[in-house]
Amino acid sequence: MEIQLKDNLLLTYIIQQLVKERLDCDLLYQNLVSDRPQYPFVTYSFIVPEQETTGDWLGMGRQYISHLQIDCHADNAIQAMNMANDLYSAFQSSVYRNYFEQADIDPQNFTNTSDRTVRVGTYYDYRFGFDCSFLVSNGGHVYSPDDLHFQAQPETEINTVQLSDAGDSEVISANGKEKEQ
């Protein structure tokens, strides 16, 4: 049976791929009742699964915002904090934007970054995390894992631009080192 990814399952699948790539650990539903894997791992929980942005999406692909809580867990506070910082940076980075853009999902706001450690004792579960929201612009569209590609694209830098008119009679070149006057 082929896996079909749509809406919030698609969003969490993409986040899972980013977590594997960036942190090399598992992404789990926060309220999981079975045994958790060994540290470190990342959890997610939906704060608001689907908040409509408009009522007149005209059947082209429903648009909504999903709000999530993301927490990084470790048995060491510094490791949990560094994981959260690394993941936060990855969500903000244009290097990983194509993970989401290929499914018409746009990372939006990242707030409430904090230490979320709750249990005190010998087996401390150190948690650091943040809340995030994603604009889903193609809700209802079904993807298979084969439709999606997860290879981080390095940031590109444009060093030179060259423009010419239709007849190639005038050419304008600009080097990235030149300054505007």
PDB file of C-alpha atoms in Angstrom:
ATOM      1  CA  MET A   1       0.000   0.000   0.000  1.00  0.00           C
ATOM      2  CA  GLU A   2       1.400   3.373  -1.006  1.00  0.00           C
ATOM      3  CA  ILE A   3       1.496   6.091   1.643  1.00  0.00           C
ATOM      4  CA  GLN A   4      -0.628   9.110   0.816  1.00  0.00           C
ATOM      5  CA  LEU A   5       0.357  12.407   2.354  1.00  0.00           C
ATOM      6  CA  LYS A   6      -2.061  15.281   2.637  1.00  0.00           C
ATOM      7  CA  ASP A   7      -2.637  18.291   4.820  1.00  0.00           C
ATOM      8  CA  ASN A   8      -1.216  17.932   8.358  1.00  0.00           C
ATOM      9  CA  LEU A   9       0.257  14.479   7.683  1.00  0.00           C
ATOM     10  CA  LEU A  10       2.163  16.054   4.787  1.00  0.00           C
ATOM     11  CA  LEU A  11       3.359  18.922   6.985  1.00  0.00           C
ATOM     12  CA  THR A  12       4.620  16.601   9.724  1.00  0.00           C
ATOM     13  CA  TYR A  13       6.278  14.342   7.129  1.00  0.00           C
ATOM     14  CA  ILE A  14       8.255  17.315   5.782  1.00  0.00           C
ATOM     15  CA  ILE A  15       9.222  18.408   9.304  1.00  0.00           C
ATOM     16  CA  GLN A  16      10.297  14.827  10.016  1.00  0.00           C
ATOM     17  CA  GLN A  17      12.610  14.868   6.987  1.00  0.00           C
ATOM     18  CA  LEU A  18      14.142  18.168   8.107  1.00  0.00           C
ATOM     19  CA  VAL A  19      14.657  16.822  11.656  1.00  0.00           C
ATOM     20  CA  LYS A  20      16.355  13.682  10.297  1.00  0.00           C
ATOM     21  CA  GLU A  21      18.589  15.733   8.011  1.00  0.00           C
ATOM     22  CA  ARG A  22      19.516  18.433  10.482  1.00  0.00           C
ATOM     23  CA  LEU A  23      19.497  16.655  13.866  1.00  0.00           C
ATOM     24  CA  ASP A  24      19.726  12.956  12.948  1.00  0.00           C
ATOM     25  CA  CYS A  25      16.954  11.930  15.347  1.00  0.00           C
ATOM     26  CA  ASP A  26      13.257  10.997  15.393  1.00  0.00           C
ATOM     27  CA  LEU A  27      10.224  13.278  15.285  1.00  0.00           C
ATOM     28  CA  LEU A  28       7.387  12.028  17.499  1.00  0.00           C
ATOM     29  CA  TYR A  29       3.892  13.149  18.373  1.00  0.00           C
ATOM     30  CA  GLN A  30       4.157  14.853  21.769  1.00  0.00           C
ATOM     31  CA  ASN A  31       1.290  12.972  23.418  1.00  0.00           C
ATOM     32  CA  LEU A  32       2.602   9.548  22.424  1.00  0.00           C
ATOM     33  CA  VAL A  33       1.695   6.969  25.069  1.00  0.00           C
ATOM     34  CA  SER A  34       4.071   4.201  24.013  1.00  0.00           C
ATOM     35  CA  ASP A  35       7.741   4.053  24.951  1.00  0.00           C
ATOM     36  CA  ARG A  36       9.866   6.850  23.654  1.00  0.00           C
ATOM     37  CA  PRO A  37      13.178   6.217  21.920  1.00  0.00           C
ATOM     38  CA  GLN A  38      16.521   6.981  23.515  1.00  0.00           C
ATOM     39  CA  TYR A  39      17.507  10.624  23.715  1.00  0.00           C
ATOM     40  CA  PRO A  40      17.738  12.837  21.759  1.00  0.00           C
ATOM     41  CA  PHE A  41      14.421  13.218  19.931  1.00  0.00           C
ATOM     42  CA  VAL A  42      12.017  15.957  18.815  1.00  0.00           C
ATOM     43  CA  THR A  43       8.285  16.162  19.530  1.00  0.00           C
ATOM     44  CA  TYR A  44       5.482  18.111  17.904  1.00  0.00           C
ATOM     45  CA  SER A  45       1.951  18.969  18.922  1.00  0.00           C
ATOM     46  CA  PHE A  46      -0.717  20.862  17.010  1.00  0.00           C
ATOM     47  CA  ILE A  47      -1.826  24.012  18.804  1.00  0.00           C
ATOM     48  CA  VAL A  48      -4.340  24.869  16.050  1.00  0.00           C
ATOM     49  CA  PRO A  49      -4.387  22.226  13.269  1.00  0.00           C
ATOM     50  CA  GLU A  50      -6.169  24.252  10.589  1.00  0.00           C
ATOM     51  CA  GLN A  51      -7.065  27.926  10.873  1.00  0.00           C
ATOM     52  CA  GLU A  52      -8.825  29.068   7.715  1.00  0.00           C
ATOM     53  CA  THR A  53      -7.366  32.167   6.067  1.00  0.00           C
ATOM     54  CA  THR A  54     -10.290  32.742   3.730  1.00  0.00           C
ATOM     55  CA  GLY A  55     -13.702  31.259   3.067  1.00  0.00           C
ATOM     56  CA  ASP A  56     -13.561  31.755  -0.694  1.00  0.00           C
ATOM     57  CA  TRP A  57     -10.705  29.525  -1.839  1.00  0.00           C
ATOM     58  CA  LEU A  58     -12.670  28.576  -4.991  1.00  0.00           C
ATOM     59  CA  GLY A  59     -11.706  24.908  -4.904  1.00  0.00           C
ATOM     60  CA  MET A  60      -8.143  25.557  -6.105  1.00  0.00           C
ATOM     61  CA  GLY A  61      -6.531  24.166  -2.984  1.00  0.00           C
ATOM     62  CA  ARG A  62      -7.702  25.087   0.461  1.00  0.00           C
ATOM     63  CA  GLN A  63      -5.565  27.666   2.260  1.00  0.00           C
ATOM     64  CA  TYR A  64      -5.094  27.533   6.020  1.00  0.00           C
ATOM     65  CA  ILE A  65      -2.497  28.055   8.731  1.00  0.00           C
ATOM     66  CA  SER A  66      -1.308  25.252  11.027  1.00  0.00           C
ATOM     67  CA  HIS A  67       0.174  26.212  14.382  1.00  0.00           C
ATOM     68  CA  LEU A  68       2.540  23.725  16.041  1.00  0.00           C
ATOM     69  CA  GLN A  69       4.659  23.381  19.133  1.00  0.00           C
ATOM     70  CA  ILE A  70       8.100  21.852  18.474  1.00  0.00           C
ATOM     71  CA  ASP A  71      10.277  20.651  21.381  1.00  0.00           C
ATOM     72  CA  CYS A  72      13.767  19.132  21.376  1.00  0.00           C
ATOM     73  CA  HIS A  73      14.398  16.559  24.134  1.00  0.00           C
ATOM     74  CA  ALA A  74      17.734  15.385  25.498  1.00  0.00           C
ATOM     75  CA  ASP A  75      19.261  14.140  28.747  1.00  0.00           C
ATOM     76  CA  ASN A  76      21.533  17.193  28.728  1.00  0.00           C
ATOM     77  CA  ALA A  77      20.225  20.756  28.879  1.00  0.00           C
ATOM     78  CA  ILE A  78      22.902  22.196  26.603  1.00  0.00           C
ATOM     79  CA  GLN A  79      22.281  19.508  23.976  1.00  0.00           C
ATOM     80  CA  ALA A  80      18.506  20.167  24.021  1.00  0.00           C
ATOM     81  CA  MET A  81      19.076  23.919  23.740  1.00  0.00           C
ATOM     82  CA  ASN A  82      21.565  23.509  20.868  1.00  0.00           C
ATOM     83  CA  MET A  83      19.169  21.161  19.040  1.00  0.00           C
ATOM     84  CA  ALA A  84      16.352  23.711  19.344  1.00  0.00           C
ATOM     85  CA  ASN A  85      18.603  26.518  18.103  1.00  0.00           C
ATOM     86  CA  ASP A  86      19.790  24.408  15.170  1.00  0.00           C
ATOM     87  CA  LEU A  87      16.243  23.403  14.214  1.00  0.00           C
ATOM     88  CA  TYR A  88      14.993  26.978  14.609  1.00  0.00           C
ATOM     89  CA  SER A  89      17.758  28.161  12.276  1.00  0.00           C
ATOM     90  CA  ALA A  90      16.929  25.432   9.754  1.00  0.00           C
ATOM     91  CA  PHE A  91      13.274  26.529   9.596  1.00  0.00           C
ATOM     92  CA  GLN A  92      14.431  30.126   8.994  1.00  0.00           C
ATOM     93  CA  SER A  93      17.042  29.157   6.412  1.00  0.00           C
ATOM     94  CA  SER A  94      16.485  29.463   2.684  1.00  0.00           C
ATOM     95  CA  VAL A  95      18.599  26.300   2.341  1.00  0.00           C
ATOM     96  CA  TYR A  96      15.660  24.213   3.607  1.00  0.00           C
ATOM     97  CA  ARG A  97      12.813  26.297   2.169  1.00  0.00           C
ATOM     98  CA  ASN A  98      12.427  23.977  -0.829  1.00  0.00           C
ATOM     99  CA  TYR A  99      11.398  21.152   1.528  1.00  0.00           C
ATOM    100  CA  PHE A 100       8.207  23.099   2.194  1.00  0.00           C
ATOM    101  CA  GLU A 101       7.826  25.058  -1.045  1.00  0.00           C
ATOM    102  CA  GLN A 102       7.513  21.901  -3.140  1.00  0.00           C
ATOM    103  CA  ALA A 103       4.213  21.218  -1.359  1.00  0.00           C
ATOM    104  CA  ASP A 104       3.022  24.862  -1.324  1.00  0.00           C
ATOM    105  CA  ILE A 105       3.736  25.237   2.388  1.00  0.00           C
ATOM    106  CA  ASP A 106       5.350  28.405   3.701  1.00  0.00           C
ATOM    107  CA  PRO A 107       6.904  28.593   7.189  1.00  0.00           C
ATOM    108  CA  GLN A 108       5.500  31.747   8.793  1.00  0.00           C
ATOM    109  CA  ASN A 109       5.966  32.843  12.418  1.00  0.00           C
ATOM    110  CA  PHE A 110       8.298  31.341  15.006  1.00  0.00           C
ATOM    111  CA  THR A 111       7.606  32.495  18.547  1.00  0.00           C
ATOM    112  CA  ASN A 112       7.647  31.519  22.188  1.00  0.00           C
ATOM    113  CA  THR A 113      11.187  30.151  22.124  1.00  0.00           C
ATOM    114  CA  SER A 114      11.812  28.861  25.621  1.00  0.00           C
ATOM    115  CA  ASP A 115      13.089  26.262  28.044  1.00  0.00           C
ATOM    116  CA  ARG A 116      10.154  23.877  28.442  1.00  0.00           C
ATOM    117  CA  THR A 117      11.678  21.439  30.901  1.00  0.00           C
ATOM    118  CA  VAL A 118       8.935  20.156  33.190  1.00  0.00           C
ATOM    119  CA  ARG A 119      10.129  17.163  35.209  1.00  0.00           C
ATOM    120  CA  VAL A 120      12.548  17.629  38.044  1.00  0.00           C
ATOM    121  CA  GLY A 121      14.393  14.622  39.365  1.00  0.00           C
ATOM    122  CA  THR A 122      17.020  12.041  38.595  1.00  0.00           C
ATOM    123  CA  TYR A 123      15.761  11.326  35.069  1.00  0.00           C
ATOM    124  CA  TYR A 124      15.445  14.872  33.888  1.00  0.00           C
ATOM    125  CA  ASP A 125      13.820  15.376  30.485  1.00  0.00           C
ATOM    126  CA  TYR A 126      15.395  18.584  29.216  1.00  0.00           C
ATOM    127  CA  ARG A 127      13.175  20.318  26.651  1.00  0.00           C
ATOM    128  CA  PHE A 128      13.790  23.446  24.650  1.00  0.00           C
ATOM    129  CA  GLY A 129      11.470  24.504  21.862  1.00  0.00           C
ATOM    130  CA  PHE A 130       9.366  27.024  20.038  1.00  0.00           C
ATOM    131  CA  ASP A 131       5.937  27.532  18.480  1.00  0.00           C
ATOM    132  CA  CYS A 132       5.656  27.849  14.721  1.00  0.00           C
ATOM    133  CA  SER A 133       3.024  28.376  12.067  1.00  0.00           C
ATOM    134  CA  PHE A 134       2.864  27.256   8.453  1.00  0.00           C
ATOM    135  CA  LEU A 135       0.722  28.631   5.638  1.00  0.00           C
ATOM    136  CA  VAL A 136      -0.628  25.678   3.641  1.00  0.00           C
ATOM    137  CA  SER A 137      -1.770  26.870   0.210  1.00  0.00           C
ATOM    138  CA  ASN A 138      -2.621  23.570  -1.456  1.00  0.00           C
ATOM    139  CA  GLY A 139      -4.748  21.900   1.215  1.00  0.00           C
ATOM    140  CA  GLY A 140      -6.456  18.741   0.052  1.00  0.00           C
ATOM    141  CA  HIS A 141      -3.788  17.908  -2.531  1.00  0.00           C
ATOM    142  CA  VAL A 142      -2.439  14.374  -2.071  1.00  0.00           C
ATOM    143  CA  TYR A 143       1.279  13.596  -2.383  1.00  0.00           C
ATOM    144  CA  SER A 144       3.223  10.367  -2.213  1.00  0.00           C
ATOM    145  CA  PRO A 145       6.721  10.308  -0.666  1.00  0.00           C
ATOM    146  CA  ASP A 146       8.112   9.819  -4.206  1.00  0.00           C
ATOM    147  CA  ASP A 147       6.662  13.211  -5.226  1.00  0.00           C
ATOM    148  CA  LEU A 148       8.843  15.002  -2.681  1.00  0.00           C
ATOM    149  CA  HIS A 149      12.589  15.589  -2.703  1.00  0.00           C
ATOM    150  CA  PHE A 150      14.656  16.317   0.365  1.00  0.00           C
ATOM    151  CA  GLN A 151      18.067  17.596  -0.554  1.00  0.00           C
ATOM    152  CA  ALA A 152      19.222  20.787   1.063  1.00  0.00           C
ATOM    153  CA  GLN A 153      19.982  23.395  -1.575  1.00  0.00           C
ATOM    154  CA  PRO A 154      22.903  25.672  -0.718  1.00  0.00           C
ATOM    155  CA  GLU A 155      22.254  29.378  -0.741  1.00  0.00           C
ATOM    156  CA  THR A 156      23.197  30.936  -4.043  1.00  0.00           C
ATOM    157  CA  GLU A 157      24.956  34.196  -4.574  1.00  0.00           C
ATOM    158  CA  ILE A 158      24.581  36.193  -7.784  1.00  0.00           C
ATOM    159  CA  ASN A 159      27.916  37.761  -8.636  1.00  0.00           C
ATOM    160  CA  THR A 160      27.256  39.146 -12.110  1.00  0.00           C
ATOM    161  CA  VAL A 161      24.139  40.258 -13.988  1.00  0.00           C
ATOM    162  CA  GLN A 162      24.032  40.997 -17.708  1.00  0.00           C
ATOM    163  CA  LEU A 163      21.048  42.522 -19.522  1.00  0.00           C
ATOM    164  CA  SER A 164      20.604  43.176 -23.208  1.00  0.00           C
ATOM    165  CA  ASP A 165      17.823  44.669 -25.297  1.00  0.00           C
ATOM    166  CA  ALA A 166      15.951  42.675 -27.939  1.00  0.00           C
ATOM    167  CA  GLY A 167      18.438  43.504 -30.709  1.00  0.00           C
ATOM    168  CA  ASP A 168      21.534  42.927 -28.553  1.00  0.00           C
ATOM    169  CA  SER A 169      22.575  46.462 -29.482  1.00  0.00           C
ATOM    170  CA  GLU A 170      23.045  47.564 -25.896  1.00  0.00           C
ATOM    171  CA  VAL A 171      24.420  45.384 -23.124  1.00  0.00           C
ATOM    172  CA  ILE A 172      24.437  46.356 -19.468  1.00  0.00           C
ATOM    173  CA  SER A 173      26.639  44.386 -17.078  1.00  0.00           C
ATOM    174  CA  ALA A 174      26.911  44.664 -13.319  1.00  0.00           C
ATOM    175  CA  ASN A 175      29.467  42.993 -11.131  1.00  0.00           C
ATOM    176  CA  GLY A 176      28.511  42.215  -7.554  1.00  0.00           C
ATOM    177  CA  LYS A 177      31.501  44.234  -6.340  1.00  0.00           C
ATOM    178  CA  GLU A 178      30.362  47.427  -8.079  1.00  0.00           C
ATOM    179  CA  LYS A 179      28.447  49.911  -5.964  1.00  0.00           C
ATOM    180  CA  GLU A 180      25.399  51.901  -6.988  1.00  0.00           C
ATOM    181  CA  GLN A 181      26.034  55.546  -7.645  1.00  0.00           C
TER     182      GLN A 181
END
